[in-house]
Short mmCIF file of C-alpha atoms in Angstrom, two decimals:
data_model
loop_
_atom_site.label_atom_id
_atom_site.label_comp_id
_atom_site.label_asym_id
_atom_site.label_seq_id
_atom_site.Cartn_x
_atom_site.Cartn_y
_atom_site.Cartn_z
CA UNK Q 1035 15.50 13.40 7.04
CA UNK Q 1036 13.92 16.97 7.21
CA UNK Q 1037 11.38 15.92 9.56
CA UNK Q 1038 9.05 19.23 9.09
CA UNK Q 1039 9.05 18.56 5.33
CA UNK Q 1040 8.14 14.85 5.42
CA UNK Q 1041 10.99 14.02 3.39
CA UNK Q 1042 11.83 11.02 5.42
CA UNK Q 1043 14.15 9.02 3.00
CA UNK Q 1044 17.56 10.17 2.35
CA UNK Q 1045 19.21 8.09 0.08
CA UNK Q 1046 18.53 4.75 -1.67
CA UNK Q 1047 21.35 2.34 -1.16
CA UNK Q 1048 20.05 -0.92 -2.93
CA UNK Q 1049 16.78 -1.10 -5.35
CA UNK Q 1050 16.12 -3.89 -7.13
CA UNK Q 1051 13.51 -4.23 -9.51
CA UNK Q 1052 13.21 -8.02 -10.71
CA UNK Q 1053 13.05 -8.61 -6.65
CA UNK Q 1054 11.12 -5.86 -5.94
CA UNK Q 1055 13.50 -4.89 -2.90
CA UNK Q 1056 14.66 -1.68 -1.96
CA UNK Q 1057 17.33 -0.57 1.01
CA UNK Q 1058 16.63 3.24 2.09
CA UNK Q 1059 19.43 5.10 4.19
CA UNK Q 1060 17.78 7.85 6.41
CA UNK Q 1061 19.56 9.89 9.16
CA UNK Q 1062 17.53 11.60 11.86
CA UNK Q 1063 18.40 15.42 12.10
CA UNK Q 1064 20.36 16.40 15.51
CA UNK Q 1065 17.79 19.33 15.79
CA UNK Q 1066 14.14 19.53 14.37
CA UNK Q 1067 11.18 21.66 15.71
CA UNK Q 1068 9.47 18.25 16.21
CA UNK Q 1069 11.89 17.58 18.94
CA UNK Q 1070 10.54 20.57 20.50
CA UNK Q 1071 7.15 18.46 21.04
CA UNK Q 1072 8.51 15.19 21.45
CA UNK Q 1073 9.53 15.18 23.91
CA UNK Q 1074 11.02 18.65 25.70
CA UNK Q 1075 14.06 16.84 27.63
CA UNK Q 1076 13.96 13.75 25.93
CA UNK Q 1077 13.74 14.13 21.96
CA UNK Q 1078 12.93 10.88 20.11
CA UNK Q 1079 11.69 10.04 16.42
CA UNK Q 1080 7.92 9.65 16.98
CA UNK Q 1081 6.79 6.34 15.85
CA UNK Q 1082 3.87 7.42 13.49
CA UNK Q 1083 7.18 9.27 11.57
CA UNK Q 1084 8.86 5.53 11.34
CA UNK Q 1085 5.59 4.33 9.90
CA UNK Q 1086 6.21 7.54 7.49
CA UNK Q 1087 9.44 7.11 6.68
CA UNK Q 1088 8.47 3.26 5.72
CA UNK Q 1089 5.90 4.53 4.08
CA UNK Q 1090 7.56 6.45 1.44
CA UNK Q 1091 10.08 3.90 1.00
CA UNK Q 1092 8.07 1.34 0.34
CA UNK Q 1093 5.87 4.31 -2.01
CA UNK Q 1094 9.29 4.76 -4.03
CA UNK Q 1095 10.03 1.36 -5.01
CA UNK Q 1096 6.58 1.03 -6.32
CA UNK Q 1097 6.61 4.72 -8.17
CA UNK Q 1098 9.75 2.69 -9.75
CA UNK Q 1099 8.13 -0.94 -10.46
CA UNK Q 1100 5.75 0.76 -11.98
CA UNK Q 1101 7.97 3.39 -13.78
CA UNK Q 1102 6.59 6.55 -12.74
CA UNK Q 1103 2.83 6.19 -14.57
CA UNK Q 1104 1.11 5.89 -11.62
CA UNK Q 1105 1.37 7.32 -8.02
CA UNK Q 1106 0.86 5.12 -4.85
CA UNK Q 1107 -0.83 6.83 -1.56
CA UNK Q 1108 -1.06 4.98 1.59
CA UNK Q 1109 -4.57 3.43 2.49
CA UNK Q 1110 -3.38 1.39 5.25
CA UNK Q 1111 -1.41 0.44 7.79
CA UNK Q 1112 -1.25 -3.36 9.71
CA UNK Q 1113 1.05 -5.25 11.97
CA UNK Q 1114 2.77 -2.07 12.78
CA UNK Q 1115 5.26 -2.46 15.47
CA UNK Q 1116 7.21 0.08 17.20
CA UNK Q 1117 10.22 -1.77 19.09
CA UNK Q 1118 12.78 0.52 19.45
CA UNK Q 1119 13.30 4.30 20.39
CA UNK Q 1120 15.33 6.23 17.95
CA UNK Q 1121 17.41 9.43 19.37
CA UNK Q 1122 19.15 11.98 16.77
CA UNK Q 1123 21.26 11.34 14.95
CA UNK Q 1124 20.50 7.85 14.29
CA UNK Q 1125 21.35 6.67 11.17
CA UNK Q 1126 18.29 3.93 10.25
CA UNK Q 1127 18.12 1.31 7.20
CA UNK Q 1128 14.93 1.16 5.91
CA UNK Q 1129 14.26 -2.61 3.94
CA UNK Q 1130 11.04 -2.58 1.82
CA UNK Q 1131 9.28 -5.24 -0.16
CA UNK Q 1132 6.88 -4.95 -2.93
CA UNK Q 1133 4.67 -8.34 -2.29
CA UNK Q 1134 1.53 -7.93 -4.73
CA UNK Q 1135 0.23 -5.06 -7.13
CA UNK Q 1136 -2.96 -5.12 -9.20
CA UNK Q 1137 -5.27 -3.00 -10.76
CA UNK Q 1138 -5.55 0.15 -8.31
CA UNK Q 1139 -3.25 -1.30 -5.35
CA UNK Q 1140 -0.18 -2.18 -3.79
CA UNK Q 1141 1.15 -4.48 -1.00
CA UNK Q 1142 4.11 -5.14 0.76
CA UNK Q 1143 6.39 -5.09 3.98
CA UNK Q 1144 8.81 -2.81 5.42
CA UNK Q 1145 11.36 -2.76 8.08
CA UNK Q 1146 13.68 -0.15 10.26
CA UNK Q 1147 16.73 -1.23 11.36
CA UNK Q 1148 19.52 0.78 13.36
CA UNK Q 1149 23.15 -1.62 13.85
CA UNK Q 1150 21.11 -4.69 13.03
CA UNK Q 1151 18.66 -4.31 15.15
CA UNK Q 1152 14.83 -4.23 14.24
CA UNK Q 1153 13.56 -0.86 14.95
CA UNK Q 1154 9.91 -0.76 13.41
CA UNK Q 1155 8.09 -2.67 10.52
CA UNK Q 1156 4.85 -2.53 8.86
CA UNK Q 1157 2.62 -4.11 6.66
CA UNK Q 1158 1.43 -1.22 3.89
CA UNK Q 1159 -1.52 -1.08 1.11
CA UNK Q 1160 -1.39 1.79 -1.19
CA UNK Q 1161 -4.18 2.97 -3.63
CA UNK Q 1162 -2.18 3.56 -6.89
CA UNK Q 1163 -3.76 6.11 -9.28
CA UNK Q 1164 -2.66 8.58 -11.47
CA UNK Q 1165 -0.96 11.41 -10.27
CA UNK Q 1166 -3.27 13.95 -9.12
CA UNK Q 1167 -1.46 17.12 -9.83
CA UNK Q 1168 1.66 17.62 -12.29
CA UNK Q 1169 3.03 19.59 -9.46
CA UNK Q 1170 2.81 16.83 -6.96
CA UNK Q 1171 5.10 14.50 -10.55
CA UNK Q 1172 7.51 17.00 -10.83
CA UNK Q 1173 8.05 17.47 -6.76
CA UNK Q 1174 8.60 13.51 -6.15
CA UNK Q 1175 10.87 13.17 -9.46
CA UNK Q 1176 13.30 15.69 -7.64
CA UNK Q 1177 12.98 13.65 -4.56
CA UNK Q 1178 14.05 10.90 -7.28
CA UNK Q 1179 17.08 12.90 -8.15
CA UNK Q 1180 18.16 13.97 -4.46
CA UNK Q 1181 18.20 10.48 -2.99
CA UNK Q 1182 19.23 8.12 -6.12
CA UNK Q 1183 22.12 10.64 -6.57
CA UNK Q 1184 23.08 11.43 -2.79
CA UNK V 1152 -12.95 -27.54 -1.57
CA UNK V 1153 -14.44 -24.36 -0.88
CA UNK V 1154 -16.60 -22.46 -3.40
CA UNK V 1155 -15.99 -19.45 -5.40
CA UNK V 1156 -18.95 -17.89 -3.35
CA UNK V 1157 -17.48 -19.44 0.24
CA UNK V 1158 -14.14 -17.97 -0.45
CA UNK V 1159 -15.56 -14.72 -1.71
CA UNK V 1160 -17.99 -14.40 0.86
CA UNK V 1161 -15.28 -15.15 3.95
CA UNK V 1162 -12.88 -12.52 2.67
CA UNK V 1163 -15.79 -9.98 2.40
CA UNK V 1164 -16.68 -10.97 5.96
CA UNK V 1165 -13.19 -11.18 7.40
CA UNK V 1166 -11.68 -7.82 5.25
CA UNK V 1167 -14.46 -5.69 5.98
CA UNK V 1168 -16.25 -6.84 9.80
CA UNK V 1169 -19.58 -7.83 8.47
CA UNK V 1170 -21.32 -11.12 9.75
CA UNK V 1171 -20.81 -13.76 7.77
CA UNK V 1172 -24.62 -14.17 7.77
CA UNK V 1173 -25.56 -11.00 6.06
CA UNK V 1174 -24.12 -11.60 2.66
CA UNK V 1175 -26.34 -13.84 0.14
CA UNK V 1176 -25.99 -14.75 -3.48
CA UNK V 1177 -28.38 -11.37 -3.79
CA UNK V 1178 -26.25 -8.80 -1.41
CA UNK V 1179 -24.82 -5.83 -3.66
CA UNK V 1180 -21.32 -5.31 -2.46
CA UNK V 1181 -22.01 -1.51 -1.75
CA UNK V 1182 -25.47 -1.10 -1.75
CA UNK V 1183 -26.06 -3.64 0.48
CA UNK V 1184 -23.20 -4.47 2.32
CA UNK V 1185 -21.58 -0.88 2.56
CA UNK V 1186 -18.36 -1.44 1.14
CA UNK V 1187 -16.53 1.27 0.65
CA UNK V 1188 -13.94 2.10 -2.27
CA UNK V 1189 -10.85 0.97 0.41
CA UNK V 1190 -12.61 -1.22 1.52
CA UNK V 1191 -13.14 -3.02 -1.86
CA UNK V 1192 -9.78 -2.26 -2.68
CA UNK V 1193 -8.54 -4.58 0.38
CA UNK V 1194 -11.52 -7.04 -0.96
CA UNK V 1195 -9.90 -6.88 -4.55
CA UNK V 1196 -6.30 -7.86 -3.22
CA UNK V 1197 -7.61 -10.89 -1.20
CA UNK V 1198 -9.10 -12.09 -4.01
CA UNK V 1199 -6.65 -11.83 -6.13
CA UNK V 1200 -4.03 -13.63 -3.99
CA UNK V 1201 -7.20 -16.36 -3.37
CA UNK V 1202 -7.43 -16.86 -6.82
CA UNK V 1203 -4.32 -16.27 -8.12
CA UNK V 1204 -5.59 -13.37 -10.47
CA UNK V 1205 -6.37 -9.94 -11.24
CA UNK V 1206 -9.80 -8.21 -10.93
CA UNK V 1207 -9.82 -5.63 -13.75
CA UNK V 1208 -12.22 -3.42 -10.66
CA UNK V 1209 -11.04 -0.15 -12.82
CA UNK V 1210 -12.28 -1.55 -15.65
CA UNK V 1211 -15.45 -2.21 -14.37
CA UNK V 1212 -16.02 0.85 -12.97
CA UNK V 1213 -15.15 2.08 -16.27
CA UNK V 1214 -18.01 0.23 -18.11
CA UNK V 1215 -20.41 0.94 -15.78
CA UNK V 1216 -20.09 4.85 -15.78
CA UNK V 1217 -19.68 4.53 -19.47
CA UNK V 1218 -23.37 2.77 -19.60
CA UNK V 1219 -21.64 -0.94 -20.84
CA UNK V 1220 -23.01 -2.56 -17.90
CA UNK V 1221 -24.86 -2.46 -14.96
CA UNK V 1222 -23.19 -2.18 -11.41
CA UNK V 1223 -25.13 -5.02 -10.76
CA UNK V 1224 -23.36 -6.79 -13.45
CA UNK V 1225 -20.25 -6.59 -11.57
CA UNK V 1226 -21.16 -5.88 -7.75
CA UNK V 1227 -24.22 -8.63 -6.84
CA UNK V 1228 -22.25 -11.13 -4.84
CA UNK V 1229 -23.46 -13.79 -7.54
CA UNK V 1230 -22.41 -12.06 -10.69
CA UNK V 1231 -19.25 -11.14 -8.41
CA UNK V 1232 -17.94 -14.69 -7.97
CA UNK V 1233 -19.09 -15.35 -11.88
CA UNK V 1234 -17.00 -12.61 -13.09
CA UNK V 1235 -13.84 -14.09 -10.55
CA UNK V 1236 -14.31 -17.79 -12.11
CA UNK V 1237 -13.98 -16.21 -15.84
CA UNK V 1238 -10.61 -14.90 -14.63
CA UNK V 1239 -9.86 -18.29 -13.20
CA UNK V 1240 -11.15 -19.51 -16.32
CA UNK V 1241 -8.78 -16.81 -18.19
CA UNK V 1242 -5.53 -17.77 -16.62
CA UNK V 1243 -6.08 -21.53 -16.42
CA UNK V 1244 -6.58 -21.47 -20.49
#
C-alpha cells in the first residue's frame, strides 16, 4: 500500500474470471504521513481506507470481467463494517466478489481479512462507463502490470 | 403474485425513500419522483435481479437524446413496467 497515493492493492494472488472471484494481498506501510493524523501515538489504518482498499479490489476484478472497455467508479457503499483495527505492517487479504453487472453498473461483496480473521467487508455498486480520460487507461493498466506481476 | 407495477413501484419506494403513495401509473420517474441518475442506477439493478433481466437504461437514454423516443416513452411509471414485461417477454421466448 502507498497510502498517500491511494494505491491500496498490492498484489493479486487469485482472480478468477468464470467465478468472478478475486484474492488481493495488501501490506500496510510501517510509516505513512497518514499515520501522522491517525492517530499521533497510536497509528492505525483508517477504516474509510479499508473501504478503499476493497474498493479497488473489487474495481479490478470488474475492469477484468469486463476486459478493460469500460471503467467502474464507486457509487456506493452498504453494510460496511469495520471490526477490526489494523496496525502497520499488517499484511491483509482482500476477497472480492463480482455478484451482478448490467448495462451501466456493478455489484458485489468484499472482505478484509488479517490471519483468518474478518477485518472489514462491504457491499459495493459501481457506475461503469467509459473511461473518462486516456490518461486515467494508461495509469490503471500499469497498476495492472505492478500487482499481476509483483 | 405481485404485479409488474407492485414490484416496480416497491423497489422505487424502498431504493430511493419515497412513500409508497406518491408513485401512480402517471408519476415520471425523474420529473416527478426526483430520481436521480444513481439513484436510477440502484433502481435499474433491483429490477433486474426482480426480473431476472437487463434494462438496456443506456440505450434508452440513447434514443431519447437522439429524438427516437420520448422520455416519457421510457420513464412514466406505466410505460416503465411495459418496457420491463417486453424484457420478460424477451428472455422467456
Amino acid at each position: 500500500m502507498q497510502l498517500e497515493y491511494f494505491q491500496m492493492i498490492d498484489r493479486v494472488v487469485e482472480m478468477d474470471l468464470d467465478r468472478r472471484t478475486i484474492r488481493i494481498e495488501a501490506i500496510v506501510p510501517e510509516k505513512s504521513t497518514v499515520f501522522e493524523g491517525h492517530f499521533p501515538g497510536h497509528p492505525l489504518l483508517p477504516g474509510t481506507l479499508m473501504i478503499e482498499a476493497m474498493a479497488q479490489s473489487l474495481g479490478f476484478l470488474t475492469l477484468n470481467v469486463l476486459e478493460w472497455a469500460r471503467v467502474p467508479l464507486l457509487t456506493g457503499v452498504t453494510k460496511a463494517k469495520i471490526r477490526r483495527f489494523i496496525e502497520p505492517e499488517t499484511t491483509l487479504l482482500i476477497d472480492a466478489t463480482l455478484l451482478q453487472d448490467g448495462q451501466g453498473y456493478a455489484v458485489g461483496e468484499a472482505e478484509i481479512s488479517h490471519n483468518g480473521k474478518r477485518v472489514a467487508n462491504a457491499s459495493l455498486s459501481y457506475v461503469v462507463t467509459p473511461f473518462p480520460s486516456e490518461v486515467m487507461k494508461s495509469a490503471l493498466l500499469e497498476v495492472k502490470e505492478r500487482i499481476l506481476n509483483a | 403474485m405481485a404485479s409488474t407495477y407492485d414490484t416496480v413501484a416497491d423497489i422505487i419506494a424502498d431504493t430511493c425513500d419515497i412513500p409508497r403513495d406518491d408513485i401512480t401509473p402517471e408519476s415520471h420517474v425523474i420529473d416527478d419522483l426526483g430520481i436521480d441518475s444513481l439513484d436510477f442506477l440502484d433502481v435499474v439493478f433491483a429490477v433486474d435481479k426482480a426480473f431476472g433481466i437487463k434494462v438496456p437504461h443506456e440505450q434508452w437514454t440513447e434514443d431519447v437524446n437522439q429524438g427516437n423516443a420520448t422520455a416519457e416513452d421510457y420513464f412514466v411509471m406505466k410505460n416503465l413496467c411495459a418496457r420491463v414485461d417486453e424484457l420478460v417477454q424477451a428472455k422467456n421466448a
